[in-house]
Amino acid sequence: MLENNSVGIVAPQIAHFNSPLQLKGGEVLTQYHLVYETYGKLNKNKSNAVFVCHALSGNHHLAGKYSADDRHTGWWDNLIGPGKPLDTNKFFVVGINNLGGCHGSSGPLSINPITDKPWGATFPVVTVEDWVNAQARLADFLGVEQLAAVIGGSLGGMQALQWTLSYPDRVRNALVIASAPNLTAQNMAFNEVARQAIITDPEFHDGYYYNFGVVPRRGLRIARMLGHITYLSDDAMGAKFGRKLRDGEIKYSFEVEFEMESYLRYQGDKFAGEFDANTYLRMTRALDYFDPAAEYGGNLTSALAIAKANFLVISFTSDWRFSPNRSREIVKALLDNELSVRYAEVTAAHGHDAFLMPDKHYHDIMRGYLNMIEV
Amino acid sequence: MLENNSVGIVAPQIAHFNSPLQLKGGEVLTQYHLVYETYGKLNKNKSNAVFVCHALSGNHHLAGKYSADDRHTGWWDNLIGPGKPLDTNKFFVVGINNLGGCHGSSGPLSINPITDKPWGATFPVVTVEDWVNAQARLADFLGVEQLAAVIGGSLGGMQALQWTLSYPDRVRNALVIASAPNLTAQNMAFNEVARQAIITDPEFHDGYYYNFGVVPRRGLRIARMLGHITYLSDDAMGAKFGRKLRDGEIKYSFEVEFEMESYLRYQGDKFAGEFDANTYLRMTRALDYFDPAAEYGGNLTSALAIAKANFLVISFTSDWRFSPNRSREIVKALLDNELSVRYAEVTAAHGHDAFLMPDKHYHDIMRGYLNMIEV
């Protein structure tokens, strides 16, 4: 059963690109493909397209189901659909799996057309700028000259921001949610620990684990457990698990004692069975490298001077991964440039994960902003 | 060269105990030994003894050096010595390596007298209460009926607090620094990730790695890297490393790019070469299990009703591992019981590690309190 306001049954599509893509790190992708999904219809003027950029472990499957009995919907189904805040009766919404991803786009799991073997560890390190360039070509492919909006949370918000810098004339609105103008040293430190857990897993084999018929499960599992700590707030973990024992009494062992341990292990195991380690490494590096102010001596105002879009910036009070302060830095730099900016700091208990939750206040703000956009 | 106010050249001592020690987890240690160091002299009345309890990776070597050309001093040398805040001209200071440790006391690395082989993974899981019981026997052994003070930071502060509950008549003052009445779910989550990194290291061998001539280096390294993130504040990491590149330019690789990565890897490697994994597991479990209020339905005031000591509680503003709020919970519960409590929240940038730093304000508070103690 699908709800009334679901986009319904959807199917991914694929776009192939044969013109070389110069990457920021120096390498060139001579050919590549992107997997994407669309919801709603592109209007006659081609003025209602909205690109939604995914975060670290996300993908192109934003909304709907792949079959009537699919138990899972897309990861932002609560936001996207007919009558939902990102209304598919009005907008033509596009979800894209980024380059280097593991959900169908060119990446470590895909075939390198030159060698006819999986790219694996040889797939280049990609950046937010590279992703945005690849997405712009997808816009060309779809016949869209200018996006009504680009939307993203977390690492997705960085892409939304980068769109306004790389293609200032091609995006009218940017919705930058639970994001940051760059990572702090602490953010990068968590990424480094996650990467080292993967890289030092004996089954990583310098990234060539496909050749050995294994995956660095242990490392990915640790990386994901750690990630989950940073996605939730201390308070949210306290409210959800507190110090609750799983079996009612302490066993004085290293087995699961507390509910929270069980949750982390479950999340880690699940992820390690689904996600590609080489992709995980690349996604965390894209986060590390994103820093538009770097070329401007750290001056974010100068870095954002080229932007022309209107902005909605949203942060969540309990987000300690990308705290409200980081969003305020973006807002300040946009205002310095006399751009149109709306900013909301939403009271929410869920930490960084709040951007994925159907909080009414948050969704009302999104709905209000998106309703105002003329298409 | 030793400074004027150093305790000078010191040597560890060992105390053997042949009466069985009942552990909270149910097991009994029939024999055990504790390694300890002392600084200053026990006075005639035996009224000037101060026990200093160590934290997760600490040990009994608090101050001084092992030889004139020893490059390292004990871990709390900045606090302890003649004329220092914990003045060895006045106090007889004792540092103890806890049961389950890896610096000489009975623990996974020591010989199980029953099997004549290293305990290894068979060494029991120990708790803060067990440590305090073992320390009380060391006090007996030293002829000390009542401690002038017991002092500890972090996990050491939990022991100081526990002393006032297990032996309310044997401790006149407790200095509980950068500590907490129990771990939050987030604190426990970090411990769990660290333990899982160790336990899933293929060289852990269920804790029997000694038999295989290996150590779970990779896991210990990840555990320590993660620990370091929680010891420093985001601001301290920012001030120390920020986004500084190690080689001045981005290499678009998974090698060290940022200074902070270099620091974490160095700390991880160093620790993995020095510390015992089975001990690390036990220390983190002792942290997890500490929760005096648990037996009182979560009521800390009731749990602390038995205490008689005078207290100095200190927290540090930037400590996000054991935030000032956690210290305030202890202070509140002590005040509810009409105990004598002094509390200081010290403005400090170093995060949890601040308790080890020679901050003048912090040390002045310690000195002032310790000066007041009559011996």
mmCIF file of C-alpha atoms in Angstrom, chain A residues 33 44 54 87 91 119 129 132 285 339 354:
data_model
loop_
_atom_site.group_PDB
_atom_site.id
_atom_site.type_symbol
_atom_site.label_atom_id
_atom_site.label_comp_id
_atom_site.label_asym_id
_atom_site.label_seq_id
_atom_site.Cartn_x
_atom_site.Cartn_y
_atom_site.Cartn_z
ATOM 1 C CA HIS A 33 27.442 7.613 -15.979
ATOM 2 C CA LYS A 44 7.035 23.428 -20.598
ATOM 3 C CA HIS A 54 22.641 13.357 -1.029
ATOM 4 C CA ASP A 87 5.573 19.164 -3.875
ATOM 5 C CA PHE A 91 8.284 20.606 -9.091
ATOM 6 C CA TRP A 119 37.600 0.707 -10.894
ATOM 7 C CA GLU A 129 33.017 20.655 -6.984
ATOM 8 C CA VAL A 132 28.377 19.680 -8.965
ATOM 9 C CA ARG A 285 37.405 12.957 1.732
ATOM 10 C CA LEU A 339 21.985 38.237 -0.968
ATOM 11 C CA ALA A 354 17.020 15.951 12.469
#
